[in-house]
Short mmCIF file of C-alpha atoms and ligand atoms in Angstrom, two decimals:
data_model
loop_
_atom_site.label_atom_id
_atom_site.label_comp_id
_atom_site.label_asym_id
_atom_site.label_seq_id
_atom_site.Cartn_x
_atom_site.Cartn_y
_atom_site.Cartn_z
CA MET A 37 -12.05 37.61 -6.05
CA LYS A 38 -14.09 37.37 -2.99
CA ALA A 39 -17.14 40.04 -2.45
CA ALA A 40 -18.08 39.39 1.08
CA LEU A 41 -16.30 38.89 4.25
CA GLU A 42 -14.84 35.43 4.37
CA MET A 43 -13.45 33.44 7.02
CA VAL A 44 -10.69 30.72 6.93
CA LYS A 45 -9.82 28.64 10.02
CA VAL A 46 -6.18 27.81 10.49
CA ILE A 47 -4.05 26.15 12.96
CA ASP A 48 -0.40 26.93 13.02
CA SER A 49 2.54 24.70 14.10
CA HIS A 50 6.21 24.48 13.73
CA THR A 51 8.55 21.57 13.16
CA GLY A 52 12.09 22.40 14.28
CA GLY A 53 11.42 25.89 13.62
CA GLU A 54 9.79 25.60 10.21
CA PRO A 55 6.09 26.65 10.35
CA THR A 56 3.23 24.99 8.93
CA ARG A 57 -0.19 26.95 8.73
CA ALA A 58 -2.86 24.07 8.38
CA VAL A 59 -6.25 25.50 6.66
CA VAL A 60 -8.82 23.46 8.43
CA GLY A 61 -12.15 25.22 7.66
CA GLY A 62 -13.44 27.72 5.08
CA ALA A 63 -11.01 26.60 2.20
CA PRO A 64 -12.62 26.43 -1.20
CA ASP A 65 -13.60 22.95 -2.53
CA LEU A 66 -11.05 21.51 -4.86
CA GLY A 67 -13.64 18.70 -5.77
CA ALA A 68 -13.21 14.93 -5.87
CA GLY A 69 -10.25 12.59 -6.96
CA ASP A 70 -6.80 11.93 -5.56
CA MET A 71 -4.58 14.85 -3.98
CA ALA A 72 -2.79 15.06 -7.15
CA GLU A 73 -6.01 15.83 -9.03
CA ARG A 74 -7.05 18.29 -6.41
CA ARG A 75 -3.57 19.95 -6.46
CA GLY A 76 -4.20 20.51 -10.22
CA ARG A 77 -7.16 22.63 -9.38
CA PHE A 78 -5.43 24.74 -6.70
CA ALA A 79 -4.31 27.28 -9.12
CA GLY A 80 -7.80 27.90 -10.50
CA ARG A 81 -9.73 27.73 -7.40
CA ALA A 82 -7.52 28.34 -4.18
CA ASP A 83 -4.40 30.15 -5.19
CA TRP A 84 -5.63 33.20 -3.19
CA LEU A 85 -4.97 31.16 -0.18
CA ARG A 86 -1.19 31.56 -0.57
CA GLY A 87 -1.34 35.42 -0.45
CA ALA A 88 -3.89 35.69 2.13
CA LEU A 89 -2.37 33.05 4.56
CA LEU A 90 1.39 33.02 3.85
CA GLY A 91 2.01 36.32 2.62
CA GLU A 92 2.60 39.71 4.54
CA PRO A 93 1.02 41.15 6.71
CA ARG A 94 -0.44 37.81 7.85
CA GLY A 95 2.18 35.64 7.18
CA PHE A 96 5.85 35.54 5.78
CA GLY A 97 7.66 33.96 3.11
CA ALA A 98 8.92 30.94 4.62
CA MET A 99 5.39 29.51 5.87
CA VAL A 100 4.35 26.43 4.44
CA GLY A 101 0.39 25.94 4.01
CA ALA A 102 -1.27 22.64 4.48
CA LEU A 103 -4.74 22.46 3.14
CA LEU A 104 -6.54 19.78 4.89
CA CYS A 105 -8.73 17.72 2.71
CA GLU A 106 -11.38 14.87 2.86
CA PRO A 107 -9.24 11.74 1.86
CA ALA A 108 -10.15 9.93 -1.28
CA ASP A 109 -9.99 6.63 0.54
CA PRO A 110 -12.05 6.90 3.82
CA SER A 111 -9.82 4.59 5.51
CA ASN A 112 -7.10 7.09 5.50
CA ALA A 113 -6.79 9.75 8.22
CA ALA A 114 -6.62 12.83 5.90
CA GLY A 115 -5.54 14.30 2.59
CA VAL A 116 -3.48 17.25 2.31
CA ILE A 117 -2.21 19.78 -0.41
CA PHE A 118 0.87 21.58 0.66
CA PHE A 119 1.62 24.85 -0.70
CA ASN A 120 4.10 27.92 -0.40
CA ASN A 121 4.79 31.21 -1.40
CA ALA A 122 5.37 30.00 -5.05
CA GLY A 123 2.43 27.51 -5.27
CA PRO A 124 1.60 23.98 -4.37
CA ILE A 125 4.58 21.74 -3.48
CA GLY A 126 4.71 17.82 -3.67
CA GLY A 127 5.54 16.15 -0.51
CA CYS A 128 6.42 17.87 2.90
CA LEU A 129 7.45 15.98 5.92
CA HIS A 130 7.94 18.76 8.53
CA GLY A 131 4.50 19.66 7.26
CA THR A 132 3.09 16.12 7.66
CA MET A 133 4.52 16.10 11.38
CA GLY A 134 2.86 19.51 11.84
CA LEU A 135 -0.36 18.42 10.21
CA VAL A 136 -0.44 15.26 12.54
CA LYS A 137 0.19 17.19 15.82
CA THR A 138 -2.86 19.59 14.33
CA LEU A 139 -5.06 16.68 13.85
CA GLU A 140 -4.28 15.48 17.50
CA TYR A 141 -4.86 18.94 18.75
CA MET A 142 -8.33 18.75 16.95
CA GLY A 143 -9.17 15.71 18.68
CA ARG A 144 -9.31 13.88 15.35
CA ILE A 145 -6.33 11.34 15.99
CA GLY A 146 -4.44 10.00 18.81
CA PRO A 147 -1.09 8.08 19.25
CA GLY A 148 -0.81 5.28 16.71
CA GLN A 149 -0.31 4.90 12.67
CA HIS A 150 -2.33 7.10 10.25
CA ARG A 151 -2.29 7.29 6.65
CA VAL A 152 -2.08 10.81 4.95
CA GLU A 153 -2.75 11.23 1.29
CA THR A 154 -0.37 13.84 -0.42
CA PRO A 155 -0.04 14.65 -4.15
CA VAL A 156 2.98 12.39 -4.26
CA GLY A 157 1.64 9.25 -2.71
CA VAL A 158 0.43 8.13 0.58
CA VAL A 159 2.68 8.48 3.72
CA THR A 160 2.22 6.57 6.98
CA ALA A 161 2.71 8.80 10.09
CA THR A 162 3.28 7.31 13.44
CA LEU A 163 2.26 9.57 16.29
CA GLU A 164 4.28 8.32 19.30
CA ALA A 165 2.80 8.67 22.77
CA GLY A 166 5.73 10.82 23.86
CA GLY A 167 4.76 13.46 21.01
CA ALA A 168 7.37 12.68 18.30
CA VAL A 169 6.08 11.92 14.76
CA SER A 170 7.77 9.39 12.46
CA VAL A 171 6.80 9.34 8.72
CA ALA A 172 7.28 6.60 6.30
CA ASN A 173 7.69 8.42 3.24
CA VAL A 174 6.98 7.56 -0.38
CA PRO A 175 9.58 5.57 -2.31
CA SER A 176 12.71 7.64 -2.51
CA TYR A 177 15.86 7.24 -4.66
CA ARG A 178 18.77 8.77 -6.54
CA SER A 179 18.40 9.42 -10.06
CA ARG A 180 21.79 10.66 -11.10
CA ARG A 181 25.15 10.69 -9.19
CA GLY A 182 28.04 13.36 -9.25
CA VAL A 183 26.29 15.69 -11.85
CA ALA A 184 28.71 18.87 -12.63
CA VAL A 185 27.10 22.28 -13.60
CA GLU A 186 29.09 25.33 -14.20
CA VAL A 187 27.66 28.17 -11.73
CA PRO A 188 28.49 31.72 -12.68
CA GLY A 189 30.62 33.11 -9.77
CA TYR A 190 31.16 29.77 -8.18
CA GLY A 191 32.85 27.63 -10.81
CA GLU A 192 31.87 23.92 -11.04
CA VAL A 193 29.47 22.54 -8.70
CA CYS A 194 29.04 18.92 -8.35
CA GLY A 195 25.96 16.98 -6.97
CA ASP A 196 23.52 14.12 -7.07
CA VAL A 197 19.98 14.49 -8.11
CA ALA A 198 17.41 12.42 -6.00
CA TRP A 199 13.63 12.05 -5.24
CA GLY A 200 12.38 12.42 -1.45
CA GLY A 201 8.81 13.58 -2.32
CA ASN A 202 10.28 16.66 -4.22
CA TRP A 203 13.22 16.83 -6.79
CA PHE A 204 16.55 17.78 -4.90
CA PHE A 205 20.00 18.61 -6.01
CA LEU A 206 22.45 17.68 -3.36
CA VAL A 207 25.68 19.31 -2.89
CA GLU A 208 28.59 18.77 -0.64
CA GLY A 209 31.97 20.41 -0.60
CA SER A 210 31.11 23.79 -2.48
CA GLY A 211 29.68 26.89 -1.52
CA PRO A 212 29.59 28.94 1.72
CA GLU A 213 30.04 27.17 4.97
CA VAL A 214 26.51 25.78 6.16
CA GLU A 215 25.96 27.98 9.16
CA TYR A 216 23.14 30.35 10.36
CA GLY A 217 25.16 33.30 10.07
CA ASN A 218 25.58 32.38 6.20
CA THR A 219 21.90 32.35 5.27
CA ARG A 220 22.18 35.39 2.84
CA GLU A 221 25.20 33.76 1.11
CA LEU A 222 23.64 30.32 1.22
CA LEU A 223 20.53 31.77 -0.48
CA GLU A 224 22.58 33.40 -3.19
CA PHE A 225 24.63 30.25 -3.71
CA THR A 226 21.63 27.78 -3.91
CA SER A 227 19.64 30.29 -6.17
CA ALA A 228 22.57 30.45 -8.74
CA VAL A 229 22.96 26.54 -8.51
CA MET A 230 19.12 26.20 -9.14
CA ALA A 231 19.46 28.56 -12.16
CA ALA A 232 22.58 26.80 -13.34
CA LEU A 233 20.76 23.38 -13.27
CA ALA A 234 17.88 24.55 -15.27
CA ALA A 235 20.14 26.42 -17.88
CA ALA A 236 22.05 23.05 -18.28
CA GLY A 237 18.81 21.02 -18.49
CA VAL A 238 19.55 18.96 -15.52
CA SER A 239 16.24 17.71 -14.26
CA GLY A 240 14.41 14.88 -12.18
CA GLU A 241 12.92 12.17 -14.03
CA ASP A 242 10.46 12.70 -16.98
CA GLY A 243 11.95 16.54 -17.25
CA ALA A 244 10.54 17.52 -13.76
CA ALA A 245 12.22 20.55 -12.19
CA ILE A 246 14.63 20.19 -9.59
CA ASP A 247 13.03 22.70 -7.25
CA HIS A 248 14.94 22.16 -3.99
CA VAL A 249 18.75 22.70 -3.76
CA GLU A 250 20.41 21.04 -0.40
CA VAL A 251 23.82 22.01 0.66
CA PHE A 252 25.43 19.80 3.39
CA GLY A 253 28.30 20.50 5.72
CA PRO A 254 29.84 19.10 9.13
CA PRO A 255 27.27 19.27 12.08
CA GLY A 256 27.50 21.81 14.77
CA ASP A 257 27.70 18.91 17.63
CA PRO A 258 29.00 15.52 16.03
CA SER A 259 27.37 14.00 19.34
CA VAL A 260 23.99 14.90 18.54
CA ALA A 261 23.96 15.06 14.52
CA ASP A 262 26.02 13.48 11.64
CA SER A 263 25.48 16.45 9.39
CA ARG A 264 23.85 20.03 8.88
CA ASN A 265 22.04 20.98 5.88
CA PHE A 266 20.71 24.06 4.27
CA VAL A 267 17.60 23.60 1.93
CA MET A 268 16.37 26.04 -0.48
CA CYS A 269 12.85 25.77 -1.61
CA PRO A 270 11.06 26.97 -4.62
CA GLY A 271 10.07 30.48 -4.04
CA GLY A 272 13.60 31.33 -2.79
CA GLU A 273 12.89 30.75 0.93
CA TYR A 274 15.05 28.50 3.13
CA ASP A 275 13.58 25.66 5.25
CA ARG A 276 14.19 26.20 9.01
CA SER A 277 14.03 22.56 9.56
CA ALA A 278 16.24 19.68 8.42
CA CYS A 279 13.48 19.41 5.56
CA GLY A 280 12.00 15.84 5.69
CA THR A 281 11.92 15.29 2.04
CA GLY A 282 15.47 16.45 1.54
CA THR A 283 16.42 14.14 4.41
CA SER A 284 14.74 11.46 2.40
CA ALA A 285 16.79 12.21 -0.44
CA LYS A 286 19.86 12.30 1.38
CA LEU A 287 19.13 9.01 3.17
CA ALA A 288 18.39 7.47 -0.48
CA CYS A 289 21.90 8.87 -1.55
CA LEU A 290 23.66 7.54 1.24
CA HIS A 291 22.27 3.98 1.14
CA ALA A 292 23.04 4.13 -2.89
CA ASP A 293 26.66 4.71 -1.77
CA GLY A 294 26.75 1.79 0.58
CA LYS A 295 27.04 4.24 3.54
CA LEU A 296 23.74 3.60 5.37
CA ALA A 297 22.51 0.14 6.05
CA PRO A 298 18.99 -0.83 6.48
CA GLY A 299 17.58 0.48 9.89
CA GLN A 300 20.82 2.50 10.51
CA VAL A 301 19.96 5.81 11.95
CA TRP A 302 21.10 8.92 10.15
CA ARG A 303 20.65 12.32 12.18
CA GLN A 304 20.26 15.20 10.02
CA SER A 305 20.20 18.59 11.55
CA GLY A 306 19.16 21.84 9.79
CA ILE A 307 20.41 25.21 9.79
CA LEU A 308 18.86 25.91 13.12
CA ASP A 309 20.80 22.73 14.56
CA THR A 310 17.23 20.94 15.24
CA PHE A 311 17.23 17.82 13.67
CA PHE A 312 15.45 14.80 12.06
CA GLU A 313 16.45 11.10 12.58
CA GLY A 314 16.01 9.06 9.58
CA ARG A 315 16.50 5.36 8.45
CA VAL A 316 15.74 3.34 5.22
CA GLU A 317 13.88 0.40 4.44
CA PRO A 318 15.12 -0.90 0.99
CA LEU A 319 12.40 -1.58 -1.44
CA GLY A 320 14.76 -3.87 -3.58
CA ASP A 321 14.38 -1.79 -6.94
CA GLY A 322 17.16 0.88 -6.19
CA LYS A 323 14.37 2.69 -4.04
CA VAL A 324 14.16 3.07 -0.33
CA THR A 325 11.19 3.72 2.19
CA PRO A 326 12.82 6.54 4.35
CA VAL A 327 11.60 6.75 7.77
CA VAL A 328 11.98 10.40 9.13
CA SER A 329 11.34 11.25 12.79
CA GLY A 330 11.00 14.75 14.36
CA ARG A 331 8.98 16.70 16.68
CA ALA A 332 6.28 19.51 15.92
CA TRP A 333 4.43 21.90 18.17
CA VAL A 334 1.02 23.30 17.75
CA ASN A 335 1.55 27.02 18.45
CA GLY A 336 -1.53 28.92 17.15
CA GLU A 337 -5.11 28.88 16.11
CA CYS A 338 -7.07 31.69 14.41
CA GLN A 339 -9.95 32.73 12.30
CA VAL A 340 -8.43 34.56 9.46
CA LEU A 341 -10.64 37.42 8.03
CA ILE A 342 -10.81 38.38 4.37
CA ASP A 343 -12.45 41.69 4.36
CA PRO A 344 -13.37 42.95 0.86
CA GLY A 345 -12.26 46.46 1.92
CA ASP A 346 -8.98 45.48 2.92
CA PRO A 347 -6.44 46.29 0.18
CA PHE A 348 -4.05 43.80 1.66
CA ARG A 349 -6.66 40.86 2.17
CA PHE A 350 -4.84 38.53 -0.25
CA GLY A 351 -1.24 39.69 0.97
CA ILE A 352 1.08 42.35 -0.22
CA GLY A 353 1.33 42.18 -3.86
CA GLY A 354 -1.27 39.20 -3.90
CA ALA A 355 -4.23 38.25 -5.93
O1 PYC B 18 10.01 19.10 5.46
O2 PYC B 18 9.75 18.00 3.36
C1 PYC B 18 9.77 18.97 4.11
C2 PYC B 18 9.89 20.20 3.43
C3 PYC B 18 9.64 20.58 2.15
C4 PYC B 18 9.59 21.94 1.95
C5 PYC B 18 9.65 22.47 3.15
N1 PYC B 18 9.88 21.65 4.02
#
């Protein structure tokens, strides 16, 4: 609990409509080690950032935080720990794109390749001269194909389990139509699927929880995208973008099915019809390196004040 007025410097961006609030100053020290080790200390030392920065009245449920860290390897551009309304998350490509544009805005990087350390591995981001950002993600793969679960109220739902920096259950052909007007129904459906997966003991590798459910439907405009998705994230909010780690999981599944050749471009739109372009580089062991490109815009900069007298300084219902 903070006793004196605290200041936390944040820079906001959005990637295809999905916000990233980068913490660039005044954050608690998470100590030494790689980003996975530091993420392990987030709950004890920095959890208050979630409510203070992402919770109402300053933020809102769908915001993703990006805690900028000194990299463990000084030859890398940055380290980052992503967090959302539920806690720290693994990878986050929309957030990486936002962070890269933020680092550019801060004058720390220019066009070119930049390695960013995350709790799930190092990703290589390329900031294009025209402003787009492409990210070569961590190795991604499908671990289970065609898993059927009984979902109360919906019947049998079949999907694939895949890793793209987070664990996803990818569903096509079940649930409400993937349309912006159906977000409430899609949230209900994906929450029910998530609960059914947990109840049935369906997990990622080593028992890791599947904490993202991704539903696919036809694109709004087939001349600009190949598919439209809806992605429910841990904490029960949905990604406004096409979700870069979810796109990576999709690319890994398409490649495993022989539907995406190395280098072939897949255009994945999200629920707002903003889209990422993705392709794969096979790694030869059933895994691929997905390369996902998109655009992010810095849209705010502020000094957050944590006033000890403010009852909602850690958010409504926060710490
Ligand atoms: O773009 O990878 C992503 C992401 C994960 C959670 C929210 N966005």
